[in-house]
Amino acid sequence: MSYSSMETNLDQQFDPNRMSTYEEEFKWLKWVPLILEIIILTWGMINLSSATAVEDKSAGLWKNQMITICIGTIGTLFLMIPHYSFLSRLAYMIYLGNLGLLLAVLAVGKSSLGAKRWIGFGGFSLQPSELMKISTVIFLAKYFENKSTTSGLKFKDLLMPTIFVMIPLVLILVQPDLGTAMIIMLVYGSILLFLKISPKVLVGLTIIAALALPVVYNYGLKPYQRQRITTFIDPMSDPKGAGYNSIQSMIAVGSGQMFGKGWKKGTQAHLNFLPEHHTDFIFSVFSEEWGFVWCSILLLLYLLFIMSGLSVAYRSNDKFATLLAFGITSIFFWHVFVNMGMVMGMLPIVGVPLPFLSYGGSALLTAMSGVAILVNIANKKYMF
Amino acid sequence: MSFIGNEEQIRFLQDRFKFIYGILFIGVGVLLSRLFFLQMINGDQMRQYSEENRIKRVKIPAPRGMIFDREGRLLIDNRPAFYVNITPQYLKESGKPKEVIGQLSKVIKIPVDDIEKKLNKVKGQASFMPVLIKDNLTRDEVAALETWKINMPGVQVEMGISRMNTERDVGSNLYGYIGKISQNEIPGLNASIGQNSSRKYQLDDSVGKSGLEKQFEEHLRGIDGSELVEVDALGRSIQITKNKGRVLAQNEEEPSVPGKNLILSIDQDLQMAALRGFGEKQGGLIAIDPRNGEVLAMVSRPSFDPADLSRGVDADIWAKLISDENHPLRDKTIQDHFSPGSTFKTITAIAALEEGVITKDTTFNCGGSIMLGNRKVHCWKKEGHGTVNVVSALTHSCDVFFYRVAQKLKSVDDIAKYAMHLGMGRRTGIEVGREVPGLIPTEAWKKQRFNTEWSPGETLYVAIGQSFVLTTTIQLANAYASLVNGGTLYKPMIVKSVQNEDSKTIKESIPQVLDRTNLKKETIDLVTEGLWGVVNAPGGTANWMHKPGLEFAGKTGTVQVFTQKAEKIYQKCENLRFKQRHHGVFVGYAPIKNPSIVVAVYAEHACSGSHGAAPIAKEVIETYLRKYYPDVYNDKALAEARKKPGIIQFKASGGD
């Protein structure tokens, strides 16, 4: 078991006399995350070209996304070449570096729509909070690499990692970027659950969460964030105001029916009834134009993609890699779940993009980097 | 497989995957179910919502019927008028109301403050109701607004139909105006049209508010059509932004049906003559054909321009019209009644002759006044008229003669009988609306009204058209028309016919007789002789207007606005304040033989019938004669007539 690179792989494939083993037969599985990424991204770009053919601020942004894909492709190649263990070595550096970027956002960040989330680099702007998702996962993978959790995590085990997660979380919350903060919390929780939390602690945490919820709701949230929750519970309380986005989004999704209205024929998006139709509400555009059948297929692709990520985690024989692959996969899962849930009116409206479909440079680069790391792990696990 | 690090721990984590997959499938299952619920179960409903979002039914306004004069000349036309609205809801949703208003302000040149004031005024109403910002936009403004449209969500340019009087304000009181229907008008109007739902009135419809526009609403109003138009979230119709109509389904379109046209008996030449006659003067003029009751001219001054009112009234214009003390919105030919003054003496003369209390030979001496009990009642001429008979009394408008007549009459009811038979004291029934009836006093009336007996002295005042007597201009015209046609009282007819858009007559009016008085030929001859003298005999009250060859007859009247002391009566009227000046009244007719036009003029505060009102009537009569009798009344004939020495024989010996 020593084949590890694409070159040997191809050589063997062209040898007709070679008996293939199970491992060899399914060698392509290592590329599944990347293949699915390419399929979903391609479909996403087709959808985005429709979503950005609207006479508003989104017009023509399709091209920007294309440039991001080029940058992301180069990044993917660079991230696949070295052994992923460099991430383990650099884990704390990456964490601190990203923290630095978050602080820079507070200091010199650019504001848009009332939030300060970006820092400019020449013509580009970067959203460090997006990258922080992966940085946090790398940090946690590194942190738990050498800790045994077979007996379940205790409160004292949770103290340090929680502090390290809370620091970037607070910086992100003040921007404010509730969506990203929520994803980091969910990913952190997923990793902890994956590592196993002792039942007592789990019960304790549940009680604390239940008690903290009203306090956070009343004092921790900004009025507009509270309103989003109110209107989520009863969208009709203000159908022309706060509930408008949620209602219009549900109408868009539902009106797609079985086969959709056709590409670029979605009236909800093209006549501007859908807010943020190229970013957070991209799935409304997709489901309106493609319908239930194709939506199910897209959902299936996401499911396969997440399963392929979990399979990378499962097959890895390195705890750091397992945690890293699992963490990255959980990022994708929560993005898909929260975004679609929000678009379909099951969750309050929080700014969480849909991977590969939503417009947004930093989110796409983060997603592509995640896939690159997954593929790296899948291909390098036998390299020692 | 070889493991790096703690193999036991890796195995432990691999066991955890069952649990993880469980969560994954539940999550994806939830999403899929929701998707199924929204798209497959609620899909139809959601599709309908999305259609309702984007498709709006837009009204295609039906052109209102036009109004023509008797020769087919256009009097009231429809004219497209562009106006700009703001829908507060869309403005708010645009997120930049300040910028939008600023931009709009620059384009239509209305200060930002004014626009905001207009928006604030309607704070209470539903925010999706458009607010009119500016009406009657110029072509340049419309073009500029279309250019900037994309930057001004919530701002819409719309086209409406405005009513245009081809001569701005001439005859507008007769034609009336249209305006936006008010909430409390709707039930009444809808009840009157019955079950036909396509004609039901809605809140933003226009409706005739006065004059013929109101009276003939049923005919003039068309049936609005509608079409389906796609709009975006800010209400901008795709039709405009993409510059092409996107009517969605042909069968969803309902074409509009134009309203019916009215052909009036009005002659626009006479309307314009009346306008010339009035000049700056105020009042009303009505010309009637005594042979059939057709109204040939009907003008009230001052007036208004219906274009100012038909497209949502500008508050300032409306306030000005309402508060104008000269009442431009009132039709003074039918809605103002006044003491007819000396023009009523004709009626008194008819009554006296018919009742036999005087004959053509009856004479009285006018010494400037008579005694009524211990009170002195004056003639308008201080020094008196000397000996007068009925003809010269009419010609010189001698008050004392009619006082004497009044004293000889049994009762005031004798005068009232003839006045009423000649159409006074009751509405003529002209189809214009809001006509006032006037008043002809009788003994019974006074008993009922004041619960006191009629005092014979009051009859004196009635005899000269004062006291309680009130008539409208149209009643005067109609009474004289009845006199000159031998006693037939026609209902004044204004609309000759109603035609549909391809000039097919739907409804035609026929002359309607209201009353017949069998006047003796001698009565008619004597009275008309007196009326002839007014203009044509030396000393006639309007003799200064006499123009050889262009003969017409008539009667002047001067009506005091306030009861004034004797000394004041003789004060020079022009020195009084405008509102205190006397009204001038004149009723004339032509030609002398077989009259075909009767003109009554009521000139408010014009000081006298002779100088204030008669020249206005003369302008109309001259125009009429030259137009309808070109063989008799032309420049050549008039020049000849001027050369002949005027031999005017006056039969009765009169004063001067």
PDB file of C-alpha atoms in Angstrom, chain B residues 60 79 87 107 119 135 141 191 210 263 321 355 412 462 493 536 567 574:
ATOM      1  CA  ILE B  60     -57.574  51.377 -19.426  1.00  0.00           C
ATOM      2  CA  ARG B  79     -56.965  65.475 -23.554  1.00  0.00           C
ATOM      3  CA  THR B  87     -46.562  55.611  -3.582  1.00  0.00           C
ATOM      4  CA  VAL B 107     -36.907  67.083 -12.383  1.00  0.00           C
ATOM      5  CA  LEU B 119     -46.868  63.268   1.464  1.00  0.00           C
ATOM      6  CA  ASP B 135     -50.422  67.327 -12.532  1.00  0.00           C
ATOM      7  CA  GLU B 141     -40.891  66.692 -17.613  1.00  0.00           C
ATOM      8  CA  ALA B 191     -77.728  52.428  -7.286  1.00  0.00           C
ATOM      9  CA  SER B 210     -71.773  69.848 -12.225  1.00  0.00           C
ATOM     10  CA  ILE B 263     -74.771  67.626 -29.560  1.00  0.00           C
ATOM     11  CA  LEU B 321     -62.616  79.152  -6.828  1.00  0.00           C
ATOM     12  CA  GLU B 355    -107.573  91.409 -17.332  1.00  0.00           C
ATOM     13  CA  VAL B 412    -101.473  90.716  -6.899  1.00  0.00           C
ATOM     14  CA  VAL B 462     -94.502  93.729  -7.484  1.00  0.00           C
ATOM     15  CA  MET B 493     -83.713  72.505 -24.622  1.00  0.00           C
ATOM     16  CA  ASN B 536     -85.781 102.269 -31.358  1.00  0.00           C
ATOM     17  CA  GLU B 567     -81.293 110.470  -2.138  1.00  0.00           C
ATOM     18  CA  GLU B 574     -70.436 104.268 -10.594  1.00  0.00           C
TER      19      GLU B 574
END
